[in-house]
JSON list of C-alpha atoms in Angstrom, two decimals:
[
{"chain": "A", "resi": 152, "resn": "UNK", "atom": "CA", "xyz": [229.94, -70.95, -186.22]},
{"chain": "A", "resi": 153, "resn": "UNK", "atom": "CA", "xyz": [229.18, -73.15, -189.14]},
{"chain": "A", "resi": 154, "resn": "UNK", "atom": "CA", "xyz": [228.65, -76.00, -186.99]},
{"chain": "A", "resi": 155, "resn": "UNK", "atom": "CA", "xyz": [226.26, -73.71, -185.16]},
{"chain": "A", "resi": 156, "resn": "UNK", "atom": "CA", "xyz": [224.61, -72.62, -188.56]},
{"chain": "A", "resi": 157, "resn": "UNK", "atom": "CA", "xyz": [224.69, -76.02, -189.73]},
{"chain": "A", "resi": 158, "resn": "UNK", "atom": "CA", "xyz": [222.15, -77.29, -186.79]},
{"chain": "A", "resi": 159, "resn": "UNK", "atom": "CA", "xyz": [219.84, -74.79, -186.94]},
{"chain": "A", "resi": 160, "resn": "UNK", "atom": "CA", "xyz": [219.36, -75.29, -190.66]},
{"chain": "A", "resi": 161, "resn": "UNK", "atom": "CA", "xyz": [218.42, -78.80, -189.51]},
{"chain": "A", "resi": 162, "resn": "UNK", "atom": "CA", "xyz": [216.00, -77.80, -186.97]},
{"chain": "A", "resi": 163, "resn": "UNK", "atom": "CA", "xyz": [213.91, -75.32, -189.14]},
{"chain": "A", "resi": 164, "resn": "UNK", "atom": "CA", "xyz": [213.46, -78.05, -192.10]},
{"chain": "A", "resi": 165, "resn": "UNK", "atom": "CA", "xyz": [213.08, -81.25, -189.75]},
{"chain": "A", "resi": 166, "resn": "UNK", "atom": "CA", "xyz": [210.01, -83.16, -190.69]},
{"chain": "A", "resi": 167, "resn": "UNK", "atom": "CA", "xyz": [206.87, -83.37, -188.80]},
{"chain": "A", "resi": 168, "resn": "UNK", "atom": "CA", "xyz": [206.42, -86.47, -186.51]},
{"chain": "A", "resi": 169, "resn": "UNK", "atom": "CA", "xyz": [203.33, -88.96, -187.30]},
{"chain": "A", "resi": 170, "resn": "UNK", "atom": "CA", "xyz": [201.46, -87.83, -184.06]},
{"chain": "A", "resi": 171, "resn": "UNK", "atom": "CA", "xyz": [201.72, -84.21, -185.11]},
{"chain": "A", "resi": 172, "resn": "UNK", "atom": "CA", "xyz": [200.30, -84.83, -188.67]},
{"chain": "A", "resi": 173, "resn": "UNK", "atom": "CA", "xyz": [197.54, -86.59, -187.48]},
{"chain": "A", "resi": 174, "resn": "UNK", "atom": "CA", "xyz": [197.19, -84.21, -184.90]},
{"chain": "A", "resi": 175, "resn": "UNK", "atom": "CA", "xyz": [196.84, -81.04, -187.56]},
{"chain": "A", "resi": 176, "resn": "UNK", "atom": "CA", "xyz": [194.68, -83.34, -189.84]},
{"chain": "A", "resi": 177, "resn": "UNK", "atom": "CA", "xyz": [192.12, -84.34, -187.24]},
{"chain": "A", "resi": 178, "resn": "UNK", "atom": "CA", "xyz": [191.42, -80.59, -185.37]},
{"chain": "A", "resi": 179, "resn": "UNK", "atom": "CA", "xyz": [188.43, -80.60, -187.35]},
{"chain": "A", "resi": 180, "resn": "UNK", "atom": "CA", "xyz": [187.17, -83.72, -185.90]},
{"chain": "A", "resi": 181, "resn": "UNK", "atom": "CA", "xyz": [185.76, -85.46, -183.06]},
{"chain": "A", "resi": 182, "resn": "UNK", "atom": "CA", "xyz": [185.98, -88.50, -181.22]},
{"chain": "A", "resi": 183, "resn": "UNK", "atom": "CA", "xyz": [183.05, -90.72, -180.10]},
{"chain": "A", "resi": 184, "resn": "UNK", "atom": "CA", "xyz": [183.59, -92.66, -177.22]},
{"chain": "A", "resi": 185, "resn": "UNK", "atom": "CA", "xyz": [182.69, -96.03, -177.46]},
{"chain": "A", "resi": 186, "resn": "UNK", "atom": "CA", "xyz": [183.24, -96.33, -181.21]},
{"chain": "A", "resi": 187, "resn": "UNK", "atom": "CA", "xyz": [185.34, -98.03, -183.00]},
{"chain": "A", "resi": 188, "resn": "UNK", "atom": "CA", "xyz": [185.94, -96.41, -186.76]},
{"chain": "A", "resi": 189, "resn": "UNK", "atom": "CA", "xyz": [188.35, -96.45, -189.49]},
{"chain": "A", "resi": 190, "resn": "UNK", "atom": "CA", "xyz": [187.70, -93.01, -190.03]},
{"chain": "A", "resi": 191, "resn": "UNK", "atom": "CA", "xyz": [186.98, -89.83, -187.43]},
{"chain": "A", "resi": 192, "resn": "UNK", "atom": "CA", "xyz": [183.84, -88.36, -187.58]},
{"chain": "A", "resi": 193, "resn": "UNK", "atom": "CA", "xyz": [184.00, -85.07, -188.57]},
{"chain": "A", "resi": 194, "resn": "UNK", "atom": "CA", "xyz": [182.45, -82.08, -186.80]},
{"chain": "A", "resi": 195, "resn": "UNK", "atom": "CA", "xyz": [179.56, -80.29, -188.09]},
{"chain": "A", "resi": 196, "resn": "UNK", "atom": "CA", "xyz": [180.09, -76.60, -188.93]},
{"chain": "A", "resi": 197, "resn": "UNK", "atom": "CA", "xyz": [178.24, -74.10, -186.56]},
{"chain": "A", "resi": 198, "resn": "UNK", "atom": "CA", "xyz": [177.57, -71.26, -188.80]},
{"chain": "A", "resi": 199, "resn": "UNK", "atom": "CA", "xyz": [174.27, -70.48, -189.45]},
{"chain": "A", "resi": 200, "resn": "UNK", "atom": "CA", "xyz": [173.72, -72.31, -192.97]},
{"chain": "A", "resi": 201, "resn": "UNK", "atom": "CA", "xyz": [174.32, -75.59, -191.42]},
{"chain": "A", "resi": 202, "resn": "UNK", "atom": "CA", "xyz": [171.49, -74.74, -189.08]},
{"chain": "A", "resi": 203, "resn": "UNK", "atom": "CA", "xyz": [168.96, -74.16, -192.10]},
{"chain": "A", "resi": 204, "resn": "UNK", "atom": "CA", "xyz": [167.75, -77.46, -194.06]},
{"chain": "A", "resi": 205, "resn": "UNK", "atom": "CA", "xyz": [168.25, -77.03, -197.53]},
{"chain": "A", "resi": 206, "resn": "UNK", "atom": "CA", "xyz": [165.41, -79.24, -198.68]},
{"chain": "A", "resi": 207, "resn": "UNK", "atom": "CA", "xyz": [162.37, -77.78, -197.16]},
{"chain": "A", "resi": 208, "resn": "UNK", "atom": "CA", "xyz": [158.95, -79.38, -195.94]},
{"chain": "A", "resi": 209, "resn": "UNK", "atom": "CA", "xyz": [155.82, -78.55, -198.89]},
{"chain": "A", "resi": 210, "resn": "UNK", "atom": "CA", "xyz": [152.79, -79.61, -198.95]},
{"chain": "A", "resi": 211, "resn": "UNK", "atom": "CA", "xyz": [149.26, -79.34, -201.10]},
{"chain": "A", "resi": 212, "resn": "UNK", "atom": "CA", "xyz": [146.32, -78.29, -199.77]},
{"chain": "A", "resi": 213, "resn": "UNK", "atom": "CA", "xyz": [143.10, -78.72, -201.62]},
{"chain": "A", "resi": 214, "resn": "UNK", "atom": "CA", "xyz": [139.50, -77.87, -200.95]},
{"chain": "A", "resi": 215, "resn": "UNK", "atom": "CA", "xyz": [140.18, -74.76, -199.31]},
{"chain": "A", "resi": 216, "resn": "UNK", "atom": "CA", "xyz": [136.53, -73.31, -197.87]},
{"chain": "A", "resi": 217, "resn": "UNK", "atom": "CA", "xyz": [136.34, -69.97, -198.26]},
{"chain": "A", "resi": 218, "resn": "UNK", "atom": "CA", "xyz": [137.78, -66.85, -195.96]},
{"chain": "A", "resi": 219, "resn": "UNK", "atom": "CA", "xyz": [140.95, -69.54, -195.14]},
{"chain": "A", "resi": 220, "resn": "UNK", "atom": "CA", "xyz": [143.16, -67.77, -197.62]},
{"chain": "A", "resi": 221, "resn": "UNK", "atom": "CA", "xyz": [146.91, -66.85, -196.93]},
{"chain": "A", "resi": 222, "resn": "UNK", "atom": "CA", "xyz": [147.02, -65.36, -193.56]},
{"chain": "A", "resi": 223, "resn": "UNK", "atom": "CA", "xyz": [144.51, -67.39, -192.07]},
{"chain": "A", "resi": 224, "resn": "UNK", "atom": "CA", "xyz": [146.45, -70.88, -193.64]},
{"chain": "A", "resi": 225, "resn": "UNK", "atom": "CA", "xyz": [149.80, -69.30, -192.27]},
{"chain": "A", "resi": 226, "resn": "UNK", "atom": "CA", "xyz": [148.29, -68.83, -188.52]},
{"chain": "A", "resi": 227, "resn": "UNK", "atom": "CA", "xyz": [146.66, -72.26, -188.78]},
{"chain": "A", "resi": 228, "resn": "UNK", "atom": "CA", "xyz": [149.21, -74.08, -189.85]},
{"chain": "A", "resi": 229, "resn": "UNK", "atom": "CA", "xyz": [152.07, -72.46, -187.89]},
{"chain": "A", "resi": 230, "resn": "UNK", "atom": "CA", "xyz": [150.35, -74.89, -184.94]},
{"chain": "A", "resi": 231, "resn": "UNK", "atom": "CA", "xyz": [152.97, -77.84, -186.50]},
{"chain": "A", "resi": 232, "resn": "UNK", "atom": "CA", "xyz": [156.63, -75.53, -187.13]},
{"chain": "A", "resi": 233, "resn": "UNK", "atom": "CA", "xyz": [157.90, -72.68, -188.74]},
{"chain": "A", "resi": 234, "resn": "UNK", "atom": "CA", "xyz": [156.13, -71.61, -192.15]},
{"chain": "A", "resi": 235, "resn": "UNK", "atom": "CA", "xyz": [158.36, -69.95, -194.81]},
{"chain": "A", "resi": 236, "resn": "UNK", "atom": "CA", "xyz": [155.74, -68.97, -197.59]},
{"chain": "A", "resi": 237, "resn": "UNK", "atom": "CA", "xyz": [151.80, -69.56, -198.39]},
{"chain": "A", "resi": 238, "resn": "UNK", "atom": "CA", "xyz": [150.14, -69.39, -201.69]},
{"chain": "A", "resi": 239, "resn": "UNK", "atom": "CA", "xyz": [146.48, -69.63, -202.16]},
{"chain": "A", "resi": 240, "resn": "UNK", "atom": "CA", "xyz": [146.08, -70.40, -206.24]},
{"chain": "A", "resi": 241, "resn": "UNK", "atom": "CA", "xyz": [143.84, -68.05, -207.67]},
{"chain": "A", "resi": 242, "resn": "UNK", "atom": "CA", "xyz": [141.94, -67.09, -210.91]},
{"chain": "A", "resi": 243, "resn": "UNK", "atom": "CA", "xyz": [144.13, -64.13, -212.85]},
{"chain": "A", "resi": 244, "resn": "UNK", "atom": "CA", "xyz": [140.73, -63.09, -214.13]},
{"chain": "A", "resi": 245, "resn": "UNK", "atom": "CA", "xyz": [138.74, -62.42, -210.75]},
{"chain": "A", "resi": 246, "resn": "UNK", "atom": "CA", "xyz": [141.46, -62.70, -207.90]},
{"chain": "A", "resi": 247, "resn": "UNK", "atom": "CA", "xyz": [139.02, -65.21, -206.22]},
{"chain": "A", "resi": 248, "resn": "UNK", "atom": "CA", "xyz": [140.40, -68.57, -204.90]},
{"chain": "A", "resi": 249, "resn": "UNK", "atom": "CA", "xyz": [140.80, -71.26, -206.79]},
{"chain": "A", "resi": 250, "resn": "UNK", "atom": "CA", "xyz": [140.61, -74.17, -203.86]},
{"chain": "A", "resi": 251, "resn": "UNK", "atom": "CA", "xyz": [143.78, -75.20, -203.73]},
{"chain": "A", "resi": 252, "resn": "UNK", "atom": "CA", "xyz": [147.60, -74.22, -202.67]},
{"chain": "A", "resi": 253, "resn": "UNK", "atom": "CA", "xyz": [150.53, -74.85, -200.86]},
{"chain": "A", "resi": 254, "resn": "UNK", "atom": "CA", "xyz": [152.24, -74.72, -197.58]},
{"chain": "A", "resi": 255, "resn": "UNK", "atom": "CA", "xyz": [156.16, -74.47, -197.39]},
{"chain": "A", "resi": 256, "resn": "UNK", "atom": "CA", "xyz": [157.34, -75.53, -193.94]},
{"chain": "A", "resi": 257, "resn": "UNK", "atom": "CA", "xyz": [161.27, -74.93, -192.49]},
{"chain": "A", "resi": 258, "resn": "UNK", "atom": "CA", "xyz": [161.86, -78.83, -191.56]},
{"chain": "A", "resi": 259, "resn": "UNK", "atom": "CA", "xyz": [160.21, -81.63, -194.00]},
{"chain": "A", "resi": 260, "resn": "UNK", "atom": "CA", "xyz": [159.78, -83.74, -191.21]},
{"chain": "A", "resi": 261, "resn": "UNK", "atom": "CA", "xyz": [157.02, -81.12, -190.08]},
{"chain": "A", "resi": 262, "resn": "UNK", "atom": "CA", "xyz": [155.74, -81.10, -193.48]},
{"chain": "A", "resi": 263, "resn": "UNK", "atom": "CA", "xyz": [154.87, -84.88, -193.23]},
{"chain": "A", "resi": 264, "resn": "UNK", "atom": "CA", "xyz": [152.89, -84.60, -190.03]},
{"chain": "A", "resi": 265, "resn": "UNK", "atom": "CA", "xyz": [151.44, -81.16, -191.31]},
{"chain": "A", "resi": 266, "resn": "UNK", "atom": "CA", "xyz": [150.08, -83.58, -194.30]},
{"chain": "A", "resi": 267, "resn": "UNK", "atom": "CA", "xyz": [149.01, -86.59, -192.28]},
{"chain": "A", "resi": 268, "resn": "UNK", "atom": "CA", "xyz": [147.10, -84.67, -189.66]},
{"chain": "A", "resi": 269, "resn": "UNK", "atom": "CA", "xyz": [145.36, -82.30, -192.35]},
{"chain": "A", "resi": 270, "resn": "UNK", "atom": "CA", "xyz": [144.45, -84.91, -194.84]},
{"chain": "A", "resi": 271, "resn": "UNK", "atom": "CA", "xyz": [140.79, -85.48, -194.81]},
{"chain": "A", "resi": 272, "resn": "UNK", "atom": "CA", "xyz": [140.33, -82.79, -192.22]},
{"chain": "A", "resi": 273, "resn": "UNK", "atom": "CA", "xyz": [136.38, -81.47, -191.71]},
{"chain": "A", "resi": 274, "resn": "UNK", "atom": "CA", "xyz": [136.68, -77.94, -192.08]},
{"chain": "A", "resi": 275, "resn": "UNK", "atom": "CA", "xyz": [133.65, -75.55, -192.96]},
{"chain": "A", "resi": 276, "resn": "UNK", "atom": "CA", "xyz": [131.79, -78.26, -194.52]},
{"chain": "A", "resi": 277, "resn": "UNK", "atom": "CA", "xyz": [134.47, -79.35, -197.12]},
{"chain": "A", "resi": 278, "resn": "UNK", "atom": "CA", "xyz": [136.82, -82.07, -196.84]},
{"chain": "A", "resi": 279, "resn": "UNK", "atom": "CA", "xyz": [140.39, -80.60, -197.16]},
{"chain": "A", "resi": 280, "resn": "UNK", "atom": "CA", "xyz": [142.81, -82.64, -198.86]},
{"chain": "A", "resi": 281, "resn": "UNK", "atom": "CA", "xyz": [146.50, -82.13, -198.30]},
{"chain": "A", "resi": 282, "resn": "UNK", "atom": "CA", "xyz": [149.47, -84.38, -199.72]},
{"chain": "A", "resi": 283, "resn": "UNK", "atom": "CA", "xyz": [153.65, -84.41, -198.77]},
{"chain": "A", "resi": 284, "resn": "UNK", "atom": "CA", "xyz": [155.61, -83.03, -201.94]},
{"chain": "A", "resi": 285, "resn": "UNK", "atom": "CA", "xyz": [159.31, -84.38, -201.73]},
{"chain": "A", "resi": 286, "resn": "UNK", "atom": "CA", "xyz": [161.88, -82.61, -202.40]},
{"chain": "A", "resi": 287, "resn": "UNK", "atom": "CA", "xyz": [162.45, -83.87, -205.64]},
{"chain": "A", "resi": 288, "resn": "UNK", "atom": "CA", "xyz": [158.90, -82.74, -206.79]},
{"chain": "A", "resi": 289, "resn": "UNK", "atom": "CA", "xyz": [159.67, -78.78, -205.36]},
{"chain": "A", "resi": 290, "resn": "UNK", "atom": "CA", "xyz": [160.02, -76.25, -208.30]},
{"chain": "A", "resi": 291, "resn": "UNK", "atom": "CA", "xyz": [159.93, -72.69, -207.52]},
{"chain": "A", "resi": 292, "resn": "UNK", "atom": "CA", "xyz": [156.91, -72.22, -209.56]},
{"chain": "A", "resi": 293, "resn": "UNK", "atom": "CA", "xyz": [154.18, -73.51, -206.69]},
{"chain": "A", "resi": 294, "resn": "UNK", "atom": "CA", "xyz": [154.91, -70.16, -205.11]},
{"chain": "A", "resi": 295, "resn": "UNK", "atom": "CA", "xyz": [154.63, -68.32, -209.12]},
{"chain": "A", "resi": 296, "resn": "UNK", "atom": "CA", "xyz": [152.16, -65.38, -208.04]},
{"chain": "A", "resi": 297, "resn": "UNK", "atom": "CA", "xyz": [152.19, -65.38, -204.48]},
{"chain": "A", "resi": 298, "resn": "UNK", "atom": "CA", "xyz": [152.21, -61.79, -203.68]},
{"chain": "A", "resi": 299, "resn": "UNK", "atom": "CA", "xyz": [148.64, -61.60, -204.68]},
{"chain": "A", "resi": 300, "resn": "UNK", "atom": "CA", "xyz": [146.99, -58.92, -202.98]},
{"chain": "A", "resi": 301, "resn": "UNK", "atom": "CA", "xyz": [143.22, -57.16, -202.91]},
{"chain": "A", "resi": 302, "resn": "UNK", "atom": "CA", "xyz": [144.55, -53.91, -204.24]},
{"chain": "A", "resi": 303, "resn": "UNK", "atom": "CA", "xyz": [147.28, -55.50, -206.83]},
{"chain": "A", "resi": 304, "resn": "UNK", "atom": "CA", "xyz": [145.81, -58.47, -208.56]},
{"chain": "A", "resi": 305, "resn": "UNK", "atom": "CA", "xyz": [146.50, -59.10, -212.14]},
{"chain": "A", "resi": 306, "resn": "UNK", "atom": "CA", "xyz": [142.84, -58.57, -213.35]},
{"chain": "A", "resi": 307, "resn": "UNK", "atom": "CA", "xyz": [142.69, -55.48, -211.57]},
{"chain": "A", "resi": 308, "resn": "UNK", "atom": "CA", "xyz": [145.99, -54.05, -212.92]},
{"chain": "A", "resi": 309, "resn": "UNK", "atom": "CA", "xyz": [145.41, -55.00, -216.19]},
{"chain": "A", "resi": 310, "resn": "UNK", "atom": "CA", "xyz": [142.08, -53.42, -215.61]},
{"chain": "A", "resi": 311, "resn": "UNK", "atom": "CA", "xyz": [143.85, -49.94, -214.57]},
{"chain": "A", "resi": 312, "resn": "UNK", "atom": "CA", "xyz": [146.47, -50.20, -217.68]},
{"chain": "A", "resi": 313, "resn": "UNK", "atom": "CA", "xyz": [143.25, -50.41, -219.92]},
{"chain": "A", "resi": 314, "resn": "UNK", "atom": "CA", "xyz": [141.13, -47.48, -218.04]},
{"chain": "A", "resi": 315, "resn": "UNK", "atom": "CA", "xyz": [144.47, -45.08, -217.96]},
{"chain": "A", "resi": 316, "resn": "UNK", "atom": "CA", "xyz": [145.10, -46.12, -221.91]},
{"chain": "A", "resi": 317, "resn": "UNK", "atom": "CA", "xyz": [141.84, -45.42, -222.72]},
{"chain": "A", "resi": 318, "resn": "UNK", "atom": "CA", "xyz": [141.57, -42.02, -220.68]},
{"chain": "A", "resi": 319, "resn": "UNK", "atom": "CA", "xyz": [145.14, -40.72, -221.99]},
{"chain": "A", "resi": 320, "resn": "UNK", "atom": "CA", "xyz": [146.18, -38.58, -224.57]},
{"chain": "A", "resi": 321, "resn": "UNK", "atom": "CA", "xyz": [145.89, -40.37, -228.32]},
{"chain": "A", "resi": 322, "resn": "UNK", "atom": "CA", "xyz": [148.27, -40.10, -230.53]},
{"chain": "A", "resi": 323, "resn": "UNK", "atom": "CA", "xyz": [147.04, -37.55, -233.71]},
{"chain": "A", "resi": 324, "resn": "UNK", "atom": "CA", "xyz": [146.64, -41.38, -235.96]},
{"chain": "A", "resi": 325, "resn": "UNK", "atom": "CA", "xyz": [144.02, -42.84, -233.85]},
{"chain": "A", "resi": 326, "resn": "UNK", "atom": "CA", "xyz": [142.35, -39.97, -233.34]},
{"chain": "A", "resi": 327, "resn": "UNK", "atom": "CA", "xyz": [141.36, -39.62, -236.90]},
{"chain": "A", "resi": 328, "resn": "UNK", "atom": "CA", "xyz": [140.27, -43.39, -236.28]},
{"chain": "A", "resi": 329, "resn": "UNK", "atom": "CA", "xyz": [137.92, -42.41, -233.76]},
{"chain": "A", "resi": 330, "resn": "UNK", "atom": "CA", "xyz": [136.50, -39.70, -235.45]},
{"chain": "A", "resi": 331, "resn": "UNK", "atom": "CA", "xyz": [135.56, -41.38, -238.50]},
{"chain": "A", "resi": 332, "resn": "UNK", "atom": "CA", "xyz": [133.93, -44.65, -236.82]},
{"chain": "A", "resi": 333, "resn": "UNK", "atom": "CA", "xyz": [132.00, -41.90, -234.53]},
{"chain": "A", "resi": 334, "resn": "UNK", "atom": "CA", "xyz": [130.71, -39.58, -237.59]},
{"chain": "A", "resi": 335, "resn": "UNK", "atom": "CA", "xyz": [129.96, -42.94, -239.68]},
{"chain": "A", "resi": 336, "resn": "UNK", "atom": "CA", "xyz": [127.44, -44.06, -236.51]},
{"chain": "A", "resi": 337, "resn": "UNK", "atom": "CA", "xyz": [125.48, -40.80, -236.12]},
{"chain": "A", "resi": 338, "resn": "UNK", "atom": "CA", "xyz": [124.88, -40.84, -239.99]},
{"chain": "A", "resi": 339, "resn": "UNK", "atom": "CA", "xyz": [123.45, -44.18, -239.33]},
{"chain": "A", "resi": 340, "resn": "UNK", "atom": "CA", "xyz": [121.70, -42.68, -236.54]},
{"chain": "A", "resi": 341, "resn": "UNK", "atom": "CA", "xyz": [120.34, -39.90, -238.32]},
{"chain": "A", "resi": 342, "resn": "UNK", "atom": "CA", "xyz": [119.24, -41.75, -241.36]},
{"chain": "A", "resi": 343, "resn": "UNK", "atom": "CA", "xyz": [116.78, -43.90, -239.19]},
{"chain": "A", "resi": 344, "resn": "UNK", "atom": "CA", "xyz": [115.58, -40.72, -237.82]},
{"chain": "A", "resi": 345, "resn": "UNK", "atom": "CA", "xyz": [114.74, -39.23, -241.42]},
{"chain": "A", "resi": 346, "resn": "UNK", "atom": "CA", "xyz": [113.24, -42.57, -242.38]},
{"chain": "A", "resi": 347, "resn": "UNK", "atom": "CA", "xyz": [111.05, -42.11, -239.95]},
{"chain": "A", "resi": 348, "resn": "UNK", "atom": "CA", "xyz": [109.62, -38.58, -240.51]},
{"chain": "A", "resi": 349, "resn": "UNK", "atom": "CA", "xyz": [112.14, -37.08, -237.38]},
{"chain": "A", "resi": 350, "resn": "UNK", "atom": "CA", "xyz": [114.41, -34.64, -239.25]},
{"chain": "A", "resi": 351, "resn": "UNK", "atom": "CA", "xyz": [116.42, -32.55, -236.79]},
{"chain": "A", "resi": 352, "resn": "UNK", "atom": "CA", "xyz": [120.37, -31.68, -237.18]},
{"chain": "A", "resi": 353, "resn": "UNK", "atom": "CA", "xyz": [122.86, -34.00, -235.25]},
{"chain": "A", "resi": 354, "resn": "UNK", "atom": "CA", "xyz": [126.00, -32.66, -234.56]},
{"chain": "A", "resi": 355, "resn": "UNK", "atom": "CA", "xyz": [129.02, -33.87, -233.45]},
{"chain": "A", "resi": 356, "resn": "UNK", "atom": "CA", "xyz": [131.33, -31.29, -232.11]},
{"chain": "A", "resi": 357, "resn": "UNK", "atom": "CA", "xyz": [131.19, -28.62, -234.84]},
{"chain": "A", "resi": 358, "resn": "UNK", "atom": "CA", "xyz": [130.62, -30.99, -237.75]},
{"chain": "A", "resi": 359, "resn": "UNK", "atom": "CA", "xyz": [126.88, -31.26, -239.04]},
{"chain": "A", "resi": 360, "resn": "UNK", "atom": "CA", "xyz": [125.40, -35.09, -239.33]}
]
């Protein structure tokens, strides 16, 4: 029985062979036929993130004629690959263009042609400029604003913030303000008026001017 024991204690902690190490530490990899290497190449994951490029294709575009704004640049230019985002640069003031924005492409490599073939390009009249921006030129702020819309611009909300202030109930304080810089106008106003030989009451609510 201990004899018995005494091998099967030997069997469960017997060492792995060479061919079944390198066996376990190569299932990841693959081999290429025809190749001689020092080191296996190792296979490429096939889960959907090694799929996407992590450096994507940009580009500039510049003398933009007018009506090609976003959706019209992101039908266009869909012609060379997948397009991820748009931006058409424009004035915070107005909404209008500005001339000028950017193209974000899936693949770089579609970027570059994207660039080459639009550079110089006759369209409308104007001359459209467009330039490759490598990776390491990318920031996140070339796409800073890009949900610009006709019905949500900054000009026009800021517009709406200053119409609804205005409009609104005032607080008791500035109230008073207004009351005083009102009354101090239609004195001015009726003081002319007597100057003149016009002398008529002014009122202002249920105050006498």
């Amino acid at each position: 029985e201990k004899a018995k024991l005494k091998a099967a204690v030997k069997e469960e902690v017997k060492p792995q062979s060479k061919d079944a190490k390198v066996k376990k530490e190569n299932k990841n990899y693959i081999k290429v036929e025809g190749i001689k290497a020092k080191k296996p190449i190792k296979r490429l994951g096939t889960t959907s993130e090694s799929k996407v490029p992590k450096d994507k294709g940009l580009i500039y575009i510049g003398h933009i004629p007018h009506g090609f704004y976003e959706k019209q640049m992101k039908e266009f230019f869909s012609q060379f690959g997948k397009v991820t985002r748009v931006r058409v640069n424009r004035s915070q003031i107005t909404g209008r263009s500005k001339g000028y924005g950017f193209v974000e492409f899936l693949h770089p490599e579609v970027a570059k042609i994207a660039a080459e073939s639009m550079n110089n390009y006759l369209m409308s009249g104007r001359l459209v400029k467009a330039e490759y921006i490598p990776p390491e030129r990318q920031h996140e702020n070339y796409f800073k604003g890009a949900d610009w819309s006709i019905v949500g611009h900054p000009a026009l909300r800021r517009r709406k913030k200053e119409i609804n202030r205005f409009n609104g109930p005032k607080p008791n304080e500035r109230h008073q303000i207004y009351l005083k810089k009102s009354l101090k106008k239609f004195s001015k106003i009726s003081q002319l008026l007597r100057n003149e030989g016009l002398d008529f009451e002014m009122k202002f609510g249920a105050v006498k001017v």
